[in-house]
PDB file of C-alpha atoms and ligand atoms in Angstrom:
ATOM      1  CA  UNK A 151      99.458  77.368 146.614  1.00  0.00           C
ATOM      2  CA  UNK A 152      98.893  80.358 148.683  1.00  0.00           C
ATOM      3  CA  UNK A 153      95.575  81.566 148.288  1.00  0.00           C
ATOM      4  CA  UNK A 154      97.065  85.274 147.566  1.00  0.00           C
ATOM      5  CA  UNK A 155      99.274  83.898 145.239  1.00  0.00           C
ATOM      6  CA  UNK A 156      96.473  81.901 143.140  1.00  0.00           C
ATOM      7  CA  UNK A 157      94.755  85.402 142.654  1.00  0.00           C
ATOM      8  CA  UNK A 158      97.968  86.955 141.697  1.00  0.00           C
ATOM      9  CA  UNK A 159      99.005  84.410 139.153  1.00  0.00           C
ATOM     10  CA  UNK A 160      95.445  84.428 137.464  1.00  0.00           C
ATOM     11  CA  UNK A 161      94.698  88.393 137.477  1.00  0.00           C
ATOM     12  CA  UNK A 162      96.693  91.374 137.002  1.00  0.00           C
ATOM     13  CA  UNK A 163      96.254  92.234 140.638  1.00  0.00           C
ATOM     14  CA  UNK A 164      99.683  92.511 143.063  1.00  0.00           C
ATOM     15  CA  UNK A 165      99.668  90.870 146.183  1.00  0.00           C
ATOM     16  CA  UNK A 166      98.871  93.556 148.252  1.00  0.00           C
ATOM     17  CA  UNK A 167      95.674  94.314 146.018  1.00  0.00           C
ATOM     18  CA  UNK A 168      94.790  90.427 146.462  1.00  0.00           C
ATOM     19  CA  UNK A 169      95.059  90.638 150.440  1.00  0.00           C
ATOM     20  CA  UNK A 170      92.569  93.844 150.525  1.00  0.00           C
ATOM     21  CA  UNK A 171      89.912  92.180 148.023  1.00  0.00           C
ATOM     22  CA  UNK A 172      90.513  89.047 150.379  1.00  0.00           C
ATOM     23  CA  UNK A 173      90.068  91.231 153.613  1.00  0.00           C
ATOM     24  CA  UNK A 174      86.786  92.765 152.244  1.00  0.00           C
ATOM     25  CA  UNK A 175      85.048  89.134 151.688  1.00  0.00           C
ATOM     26  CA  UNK A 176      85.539  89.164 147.752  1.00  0.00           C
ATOM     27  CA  UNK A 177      86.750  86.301 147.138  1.00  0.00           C
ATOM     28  CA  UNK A 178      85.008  82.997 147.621  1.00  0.00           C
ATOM     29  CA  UNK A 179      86.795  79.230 147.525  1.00  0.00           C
ATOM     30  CA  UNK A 180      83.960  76.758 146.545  1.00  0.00           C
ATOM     31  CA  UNK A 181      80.888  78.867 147.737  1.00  0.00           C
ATOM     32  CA  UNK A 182      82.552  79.633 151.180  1.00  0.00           C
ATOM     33  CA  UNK A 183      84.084  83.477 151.584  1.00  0.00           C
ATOM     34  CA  UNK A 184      87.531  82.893 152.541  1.00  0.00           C
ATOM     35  CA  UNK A 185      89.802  86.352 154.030  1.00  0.00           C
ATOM     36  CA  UNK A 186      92.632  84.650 154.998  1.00  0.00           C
ATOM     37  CA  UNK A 187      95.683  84.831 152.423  1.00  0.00           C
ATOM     38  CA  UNK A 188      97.514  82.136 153.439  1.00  0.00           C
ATOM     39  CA  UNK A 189      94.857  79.365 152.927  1.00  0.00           C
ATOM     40  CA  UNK A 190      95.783  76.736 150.718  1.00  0.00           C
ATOM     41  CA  UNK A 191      94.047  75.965 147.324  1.00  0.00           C
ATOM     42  CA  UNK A 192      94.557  74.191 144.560  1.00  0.00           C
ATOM     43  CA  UNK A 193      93.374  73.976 140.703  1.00  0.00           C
ATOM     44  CA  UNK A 194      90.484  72.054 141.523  1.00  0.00           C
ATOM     45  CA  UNK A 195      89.058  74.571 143.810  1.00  0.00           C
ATOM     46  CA  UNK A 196      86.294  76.866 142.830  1.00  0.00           C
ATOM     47  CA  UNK A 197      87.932  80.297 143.169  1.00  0.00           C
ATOM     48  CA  UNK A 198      85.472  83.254 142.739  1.00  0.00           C
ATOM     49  CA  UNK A 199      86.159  87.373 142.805  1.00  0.00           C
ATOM     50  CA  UNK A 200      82.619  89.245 143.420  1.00  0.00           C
ATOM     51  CA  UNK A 201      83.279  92.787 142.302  1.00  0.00           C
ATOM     52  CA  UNK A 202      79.830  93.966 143.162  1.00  0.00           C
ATOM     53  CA  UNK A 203      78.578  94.212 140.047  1.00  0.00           C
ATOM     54  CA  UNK A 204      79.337  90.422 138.667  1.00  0.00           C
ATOM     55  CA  UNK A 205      80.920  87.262 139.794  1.00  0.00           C
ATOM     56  CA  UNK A 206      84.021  86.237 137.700  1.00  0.00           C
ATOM     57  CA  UNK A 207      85.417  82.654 138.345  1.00  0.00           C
ATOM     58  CA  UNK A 208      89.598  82.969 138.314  1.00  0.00           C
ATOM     59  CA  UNK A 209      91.777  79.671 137.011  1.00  0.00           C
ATOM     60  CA  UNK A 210      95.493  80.632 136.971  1.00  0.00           C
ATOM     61  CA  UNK A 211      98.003  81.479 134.702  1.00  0.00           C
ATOM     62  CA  UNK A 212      99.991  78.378 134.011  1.00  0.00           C
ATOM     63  CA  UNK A 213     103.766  78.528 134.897  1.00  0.00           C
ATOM     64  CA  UNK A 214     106.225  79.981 132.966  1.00  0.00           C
ATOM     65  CA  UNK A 215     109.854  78.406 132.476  1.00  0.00           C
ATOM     66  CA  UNK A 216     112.702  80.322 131.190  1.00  0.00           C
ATOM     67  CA  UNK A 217     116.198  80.004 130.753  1.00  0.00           C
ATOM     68  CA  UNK A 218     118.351  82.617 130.507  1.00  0.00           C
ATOM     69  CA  UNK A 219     121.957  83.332 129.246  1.00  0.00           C
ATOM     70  CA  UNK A 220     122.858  85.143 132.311  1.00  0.00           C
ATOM     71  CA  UNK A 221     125.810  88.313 131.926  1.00  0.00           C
ATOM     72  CA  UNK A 222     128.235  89.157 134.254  1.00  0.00           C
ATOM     73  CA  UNK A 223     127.770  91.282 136.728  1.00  0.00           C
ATOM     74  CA  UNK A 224     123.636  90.767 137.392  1.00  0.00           C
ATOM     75  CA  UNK A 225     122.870  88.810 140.112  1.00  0.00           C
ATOM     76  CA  UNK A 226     120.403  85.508 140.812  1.00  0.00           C
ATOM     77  CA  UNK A 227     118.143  87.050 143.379  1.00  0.00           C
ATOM     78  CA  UNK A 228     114.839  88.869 143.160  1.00  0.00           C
ATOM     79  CA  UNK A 229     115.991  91.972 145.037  1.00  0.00           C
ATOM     80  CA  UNK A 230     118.861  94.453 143.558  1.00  0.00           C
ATOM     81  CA  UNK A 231     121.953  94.420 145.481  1.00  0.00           C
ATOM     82  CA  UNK A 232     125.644  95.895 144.607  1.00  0.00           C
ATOM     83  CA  UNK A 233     124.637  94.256 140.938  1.00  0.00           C
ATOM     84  CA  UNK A 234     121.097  94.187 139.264  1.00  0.00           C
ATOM     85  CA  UNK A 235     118.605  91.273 139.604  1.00  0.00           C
ATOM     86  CA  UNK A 236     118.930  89.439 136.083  1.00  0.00           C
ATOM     87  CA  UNK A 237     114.940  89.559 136.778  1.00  0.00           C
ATOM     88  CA  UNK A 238     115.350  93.278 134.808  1.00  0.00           C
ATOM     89  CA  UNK A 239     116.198  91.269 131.641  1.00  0.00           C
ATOM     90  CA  UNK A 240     112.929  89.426 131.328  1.00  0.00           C
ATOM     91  CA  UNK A 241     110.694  91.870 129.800  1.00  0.00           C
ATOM     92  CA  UNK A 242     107.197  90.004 130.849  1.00  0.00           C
ATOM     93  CA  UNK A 243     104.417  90.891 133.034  1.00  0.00           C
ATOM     94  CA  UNK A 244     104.974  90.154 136.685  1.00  0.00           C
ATOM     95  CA  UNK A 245     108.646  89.312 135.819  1.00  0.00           C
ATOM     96  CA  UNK A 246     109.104  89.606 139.976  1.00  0.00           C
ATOM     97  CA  UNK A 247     107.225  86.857 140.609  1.00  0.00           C
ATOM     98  CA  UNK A 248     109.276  84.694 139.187  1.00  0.00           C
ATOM     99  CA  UNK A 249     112.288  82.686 141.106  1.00  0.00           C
ATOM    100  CA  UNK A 250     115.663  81.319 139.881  1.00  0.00           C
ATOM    101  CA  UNK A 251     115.835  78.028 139.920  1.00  0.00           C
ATOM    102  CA  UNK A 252     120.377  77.323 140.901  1.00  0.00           C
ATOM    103  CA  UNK A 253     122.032  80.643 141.591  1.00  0.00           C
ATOM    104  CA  UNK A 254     125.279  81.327 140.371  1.00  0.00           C
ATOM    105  CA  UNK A 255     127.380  83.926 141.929  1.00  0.00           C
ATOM    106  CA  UNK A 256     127.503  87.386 140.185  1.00  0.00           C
ATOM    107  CA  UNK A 257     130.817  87.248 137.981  1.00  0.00           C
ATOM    108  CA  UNK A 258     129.021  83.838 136.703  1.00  0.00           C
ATOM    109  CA  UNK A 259     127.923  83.767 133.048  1.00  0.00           C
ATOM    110  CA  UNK A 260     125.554  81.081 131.259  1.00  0.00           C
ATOM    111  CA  UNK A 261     122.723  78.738 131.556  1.00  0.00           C
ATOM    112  CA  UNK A 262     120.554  80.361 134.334  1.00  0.00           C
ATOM    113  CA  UNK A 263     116.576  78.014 134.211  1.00  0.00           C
ATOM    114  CA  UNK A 264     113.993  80.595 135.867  1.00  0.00           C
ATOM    115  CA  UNK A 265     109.946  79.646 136.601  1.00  0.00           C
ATOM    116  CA  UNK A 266     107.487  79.990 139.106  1.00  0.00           C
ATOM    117  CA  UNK A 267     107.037  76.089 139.330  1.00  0.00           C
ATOM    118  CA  UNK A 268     108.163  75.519 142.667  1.00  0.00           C
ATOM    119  CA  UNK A 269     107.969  71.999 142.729  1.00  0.00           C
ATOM    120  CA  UNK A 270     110.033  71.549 139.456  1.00  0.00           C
ATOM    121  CA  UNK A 271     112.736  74.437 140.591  1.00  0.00           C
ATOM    122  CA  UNK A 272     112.865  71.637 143.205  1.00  0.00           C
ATOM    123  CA  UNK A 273     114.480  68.992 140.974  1.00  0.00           C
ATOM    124  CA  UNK A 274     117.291  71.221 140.264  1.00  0.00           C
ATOM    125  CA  UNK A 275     118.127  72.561 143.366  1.00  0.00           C
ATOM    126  CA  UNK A 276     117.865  70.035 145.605  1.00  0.00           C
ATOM    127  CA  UNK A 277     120.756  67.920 146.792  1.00  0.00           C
ATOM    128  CA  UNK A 278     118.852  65.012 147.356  1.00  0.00           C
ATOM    129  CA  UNK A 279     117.813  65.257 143.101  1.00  0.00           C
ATOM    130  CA  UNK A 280     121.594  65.015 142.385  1.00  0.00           C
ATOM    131  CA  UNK A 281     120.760  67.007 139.220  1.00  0.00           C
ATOM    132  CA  UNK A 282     124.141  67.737 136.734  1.00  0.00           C
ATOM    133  CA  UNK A 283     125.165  70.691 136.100  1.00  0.00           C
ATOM    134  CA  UNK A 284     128.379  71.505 134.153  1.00  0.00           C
ATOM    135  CA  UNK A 285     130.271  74.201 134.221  1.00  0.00           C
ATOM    136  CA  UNK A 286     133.428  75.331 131.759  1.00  0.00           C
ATOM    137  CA  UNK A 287     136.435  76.780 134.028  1.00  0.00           C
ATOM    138  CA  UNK A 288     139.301  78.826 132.867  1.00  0.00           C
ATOM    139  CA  UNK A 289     141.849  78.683 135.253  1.00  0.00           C
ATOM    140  CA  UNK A 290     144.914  80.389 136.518  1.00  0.00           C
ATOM    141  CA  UNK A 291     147.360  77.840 137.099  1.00  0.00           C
ATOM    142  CA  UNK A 292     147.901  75.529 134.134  1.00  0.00           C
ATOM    143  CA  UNK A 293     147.295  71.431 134.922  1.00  0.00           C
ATOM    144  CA  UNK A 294     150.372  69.731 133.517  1.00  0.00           C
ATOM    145  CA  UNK A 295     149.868  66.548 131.429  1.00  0.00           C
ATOM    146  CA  UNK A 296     151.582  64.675 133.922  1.00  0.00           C
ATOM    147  CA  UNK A 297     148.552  65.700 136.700  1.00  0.00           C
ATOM    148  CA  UNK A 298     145.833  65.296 135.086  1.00  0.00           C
ATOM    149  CA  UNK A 299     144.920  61.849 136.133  1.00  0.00           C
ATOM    150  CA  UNK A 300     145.543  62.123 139.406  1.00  0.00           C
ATOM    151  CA  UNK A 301     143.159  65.231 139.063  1.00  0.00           C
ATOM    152  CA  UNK A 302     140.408  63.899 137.374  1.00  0.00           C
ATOM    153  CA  UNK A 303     140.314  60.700 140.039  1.00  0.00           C
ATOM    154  CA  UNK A 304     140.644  63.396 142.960  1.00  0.00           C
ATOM    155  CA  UNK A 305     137.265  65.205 141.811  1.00  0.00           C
ATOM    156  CA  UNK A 306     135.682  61.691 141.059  1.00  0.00           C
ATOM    157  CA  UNK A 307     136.347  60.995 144.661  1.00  0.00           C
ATOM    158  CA  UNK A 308     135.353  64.015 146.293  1.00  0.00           C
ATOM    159  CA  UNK A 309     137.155  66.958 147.474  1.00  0.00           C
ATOM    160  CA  UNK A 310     137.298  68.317 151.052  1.00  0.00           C
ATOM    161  CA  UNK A 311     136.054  71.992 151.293  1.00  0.00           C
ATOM    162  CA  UNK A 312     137.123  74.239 153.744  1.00  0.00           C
ATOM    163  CA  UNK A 313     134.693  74.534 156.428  1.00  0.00           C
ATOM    164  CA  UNK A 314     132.373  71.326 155.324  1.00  0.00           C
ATOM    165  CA  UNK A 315     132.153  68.679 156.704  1.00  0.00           C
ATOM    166  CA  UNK A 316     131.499  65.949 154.282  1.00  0.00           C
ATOM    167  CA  UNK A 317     133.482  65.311 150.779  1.00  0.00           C
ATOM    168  CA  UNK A 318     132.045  66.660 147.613  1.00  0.00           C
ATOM    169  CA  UNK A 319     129.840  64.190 145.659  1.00  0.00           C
ATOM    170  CA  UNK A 320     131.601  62.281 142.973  1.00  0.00           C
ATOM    171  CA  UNK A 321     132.123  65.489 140.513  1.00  0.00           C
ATOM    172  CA  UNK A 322     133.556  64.621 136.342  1.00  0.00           C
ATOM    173  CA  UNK A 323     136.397  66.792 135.470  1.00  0.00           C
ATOM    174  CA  UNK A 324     137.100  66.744 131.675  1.00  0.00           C
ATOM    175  CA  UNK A 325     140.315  68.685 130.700  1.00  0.00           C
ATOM    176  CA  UNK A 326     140.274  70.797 127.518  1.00  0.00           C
ATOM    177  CA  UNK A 327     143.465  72.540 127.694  1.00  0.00           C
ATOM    178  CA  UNK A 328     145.766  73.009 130.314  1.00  0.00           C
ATOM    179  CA  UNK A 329     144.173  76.048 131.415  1.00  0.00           C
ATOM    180  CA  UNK A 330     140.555  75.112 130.768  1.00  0.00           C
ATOM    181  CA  UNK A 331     138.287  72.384 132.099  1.00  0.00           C
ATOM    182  CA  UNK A 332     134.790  71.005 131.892  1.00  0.00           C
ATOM    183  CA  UNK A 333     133.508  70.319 135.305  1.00  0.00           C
ATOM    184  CA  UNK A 334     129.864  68.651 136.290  1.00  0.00           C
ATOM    185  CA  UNK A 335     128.663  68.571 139.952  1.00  0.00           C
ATOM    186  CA  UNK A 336     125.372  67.367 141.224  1.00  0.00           C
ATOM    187  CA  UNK A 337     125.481  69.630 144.289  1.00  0.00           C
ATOM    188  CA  UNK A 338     125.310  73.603 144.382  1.00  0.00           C
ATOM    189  CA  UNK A 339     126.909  74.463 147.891  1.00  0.00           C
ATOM    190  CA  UNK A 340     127.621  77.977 148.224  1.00  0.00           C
ATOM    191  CA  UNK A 341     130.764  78.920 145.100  1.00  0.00           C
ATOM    192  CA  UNK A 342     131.199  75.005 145.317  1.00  0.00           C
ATOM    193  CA  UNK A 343     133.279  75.318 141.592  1.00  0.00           C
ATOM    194  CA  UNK A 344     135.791  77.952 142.662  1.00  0.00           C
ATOM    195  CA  UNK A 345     136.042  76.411 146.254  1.00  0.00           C
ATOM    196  CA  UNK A 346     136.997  72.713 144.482  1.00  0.00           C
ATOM    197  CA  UNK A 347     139.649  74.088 142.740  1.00  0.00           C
ATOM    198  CA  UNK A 348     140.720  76.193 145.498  1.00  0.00           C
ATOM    199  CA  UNK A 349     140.990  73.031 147.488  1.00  0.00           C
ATOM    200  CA  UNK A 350     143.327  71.305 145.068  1.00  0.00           C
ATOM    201  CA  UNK A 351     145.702  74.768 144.746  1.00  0.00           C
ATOM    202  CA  UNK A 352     144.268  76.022 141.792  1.00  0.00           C
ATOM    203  CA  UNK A 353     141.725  79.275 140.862  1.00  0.00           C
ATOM    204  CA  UNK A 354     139.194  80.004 139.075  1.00  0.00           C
ATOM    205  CA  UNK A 355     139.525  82.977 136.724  1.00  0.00           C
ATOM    206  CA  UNK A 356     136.268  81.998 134.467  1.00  0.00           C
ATOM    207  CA  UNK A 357     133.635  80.351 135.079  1.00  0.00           C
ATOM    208  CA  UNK A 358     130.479  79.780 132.419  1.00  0.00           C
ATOM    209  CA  UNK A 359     127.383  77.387 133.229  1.00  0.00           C
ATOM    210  CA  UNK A 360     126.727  75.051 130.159  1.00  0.00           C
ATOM    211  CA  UNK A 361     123.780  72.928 131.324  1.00  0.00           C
ATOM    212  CA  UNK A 362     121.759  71.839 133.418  1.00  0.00           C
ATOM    213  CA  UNK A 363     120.361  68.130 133.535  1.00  0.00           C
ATOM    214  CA  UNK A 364     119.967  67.643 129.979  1.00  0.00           C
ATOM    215  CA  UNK A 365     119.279  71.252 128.980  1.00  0.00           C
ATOM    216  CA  UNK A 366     121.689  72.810 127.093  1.00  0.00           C
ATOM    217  CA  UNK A 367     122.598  76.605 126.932  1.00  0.00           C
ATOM    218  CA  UNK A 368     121.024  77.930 123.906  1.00  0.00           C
ATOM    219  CA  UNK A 369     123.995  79.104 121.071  1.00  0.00           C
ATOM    220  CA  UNK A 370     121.735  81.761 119.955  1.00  0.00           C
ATOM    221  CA  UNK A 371     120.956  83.784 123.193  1.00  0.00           C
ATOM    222  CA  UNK A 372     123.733  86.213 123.518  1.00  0.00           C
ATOM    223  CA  UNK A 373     123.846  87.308 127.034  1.00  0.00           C
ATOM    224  CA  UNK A 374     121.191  89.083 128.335  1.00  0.00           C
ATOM    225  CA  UNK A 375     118.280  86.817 126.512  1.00  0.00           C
ATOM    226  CA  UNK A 376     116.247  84.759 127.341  1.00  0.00           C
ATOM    227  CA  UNK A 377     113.390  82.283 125.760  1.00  0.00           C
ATOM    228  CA  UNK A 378     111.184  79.792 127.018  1.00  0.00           C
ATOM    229  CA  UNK A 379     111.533  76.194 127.232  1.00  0.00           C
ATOM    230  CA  UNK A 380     110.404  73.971 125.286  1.00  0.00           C
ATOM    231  CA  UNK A 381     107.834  71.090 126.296  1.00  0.00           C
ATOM    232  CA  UNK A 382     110.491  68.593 125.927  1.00  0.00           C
ATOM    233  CA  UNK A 383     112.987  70.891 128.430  1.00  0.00           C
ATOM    234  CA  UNK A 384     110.464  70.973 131.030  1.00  0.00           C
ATOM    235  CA  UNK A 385     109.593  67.552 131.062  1.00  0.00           C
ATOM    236  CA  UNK A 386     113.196  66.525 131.184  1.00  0.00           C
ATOM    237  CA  UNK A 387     113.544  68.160 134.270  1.00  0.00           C
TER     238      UNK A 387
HETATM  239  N1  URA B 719     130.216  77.391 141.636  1.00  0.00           N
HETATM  240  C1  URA B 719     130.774  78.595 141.885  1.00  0.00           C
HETATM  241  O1  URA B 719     131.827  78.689 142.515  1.00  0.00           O
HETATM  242  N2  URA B 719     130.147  79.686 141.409  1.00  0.00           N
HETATM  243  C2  URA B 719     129.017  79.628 140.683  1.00  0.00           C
HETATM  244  O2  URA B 719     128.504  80.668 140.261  1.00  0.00           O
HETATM  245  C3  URA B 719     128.448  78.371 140.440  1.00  0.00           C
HETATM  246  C4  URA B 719     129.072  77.268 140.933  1.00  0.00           C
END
C-alpha cells in the first residue's frame, strides 16, 4: 500500500494532510525519513509520525467490508454524477475511501459488497475469478413455455453481444414466471444482463442483484442499509 494511504487508513488525517506531514520529514519507515507518498509499505514496516513533541508509531485500521442493499437511482462510483454516490448511505468515518467492489448501473437495486480490500474486491471483479453473481429480471416480453428450453441452453452456451467479440461465458437462466427470470453470470461487462436479453429480443424492465459468490442479500436491509460482513462472508470470498 501507498505510503499516503497507510497514514490515512491508520489516523484521522486526509490525504492531502498525509502528503504535507510526509513533505516536512515527519514520517519515518523503519528509522529512515521517507517524503515520498507513493513509496510502498506494508504491515510489517515500522511506520512512525514525529509531531515535535513525541513520536507515535501508526499500524492501520483494518479493512472494512460492507454490503449494501443498493436503491434505485444512486450510483456505484465514488464521485456524484446525474444520481448520488450510494457512498452517502454509509454513515462511517472516511466513508470516501472506500470502493465498490461490481458496479451495477444506476436503475439497479440489490446486493452491492463495498471494502477497501483491494485484493479481495479483486475476486469479485475480475473475469479471470469467474465469481457468480445472480441477478432476478423482470422482463417485458413474456417467454412462452414452449421457448424456454431453447432459452435456457442459448444462455448456457453463450450469447453474442453487440459490439464484443467473444460469446458470453456459460450464464444459468432459471425461469420463474413467464415474465421473470433468475439469471447468474460470472462476468460483469458493461450492462452485460440487459444486453443478453437484448440479444435474444427480449428487455429488461427490472433488474435486482441477489448474490454474489455465496453471499446472499440480506432480507432485513431495506434499501438504503447497509451492515458489515460477517467473518464467514469475507472468507468466502
Ligand atoms: N447487468 C446489467 O445490465 N446491469 C447491471 O446493473 C448489472 C448487470
Amino acid at each position: 500500500m501507498r505510503l499516503d494511504k497507510f497514514i490515512c487508513k491508520s489516523t484521522e488525517l486526509t490525504r492531502t494532510e498525509a502528503k504535507k506531514l510526509l513533505k516536512k520529514g515527519m514520517v519515518r519507515v523503519n528509522g529512515e525519513v521517507i517524503k515520498d507518498p507513493s513509496t510502498q509499505v506494508h504491515e510489517n514496516n515500522a511506520i512512525t509520525l514525529d509531531n515535535g513533541a513525541s513520536e507515535q508509531m501508526l499500524s492501520a485500521r483494518s479493512s472494512r467490508y460492507i454490503m449494501m442493499h443498493k436503491p434505485a437511482e444512486t450510483i456505484c462510483s465514488n464521485v456524484d454524477e446525474v444520481y448520488p454516490s450510494l457512498l452517502h448511505y454509509i454513515d462511517l468515518d472516511k466513508a470516501f475511501d472506500l470502493h465498490i467492489a461490481g458496479r451495477l448501473d444506476a436503475d439497479t437495486t440489490g446486493l452491492v459488497l463495498i471494502t477497501d480490500d483491494g485484493r479481495w474486491s479483486h475476486n469479485i471483479i475480475s473475469p479471470k475469478k469467474d465469481c457468480p453473481k445472480t441477478y432476478r429480471v423482470q422482463l417485458r416480453d413474456e417467454i412462452t413455455n414452449d421457448k424456454q428450453d431453447a432459452l435456457i441452453t442459448q444462455f448456457s452456451q453463450g450469447i453474442q453481444l453487440q459490439g464484443e467479440k467473444d460469446l458470453t461465458k456459460p450464464a444459468i437462466l432459471k425461469i420463474i414466471t413467464s415474465n421473470e427470470a433468475l439469471l447468474t453470470i460470472t462476468e460483469g461487462k458493461y450492462h452485460q444482463v440487459k444486453r443478453m436479453f437484448a440479444a435474444v429480443g427480449n428487455k429488461v424492465v427490472g433488474l435486482h442483484r441477489q448474490q454474489i459468490g455465496s453471499i446472499k442479500l440480506d432480507e432485513k436491509l431495506s434499501a438504503g442499509q447497509w451492515r458489515f460482513l460477517t467473518d464467514d462472508e469475507i472468507q468466502s470470498i
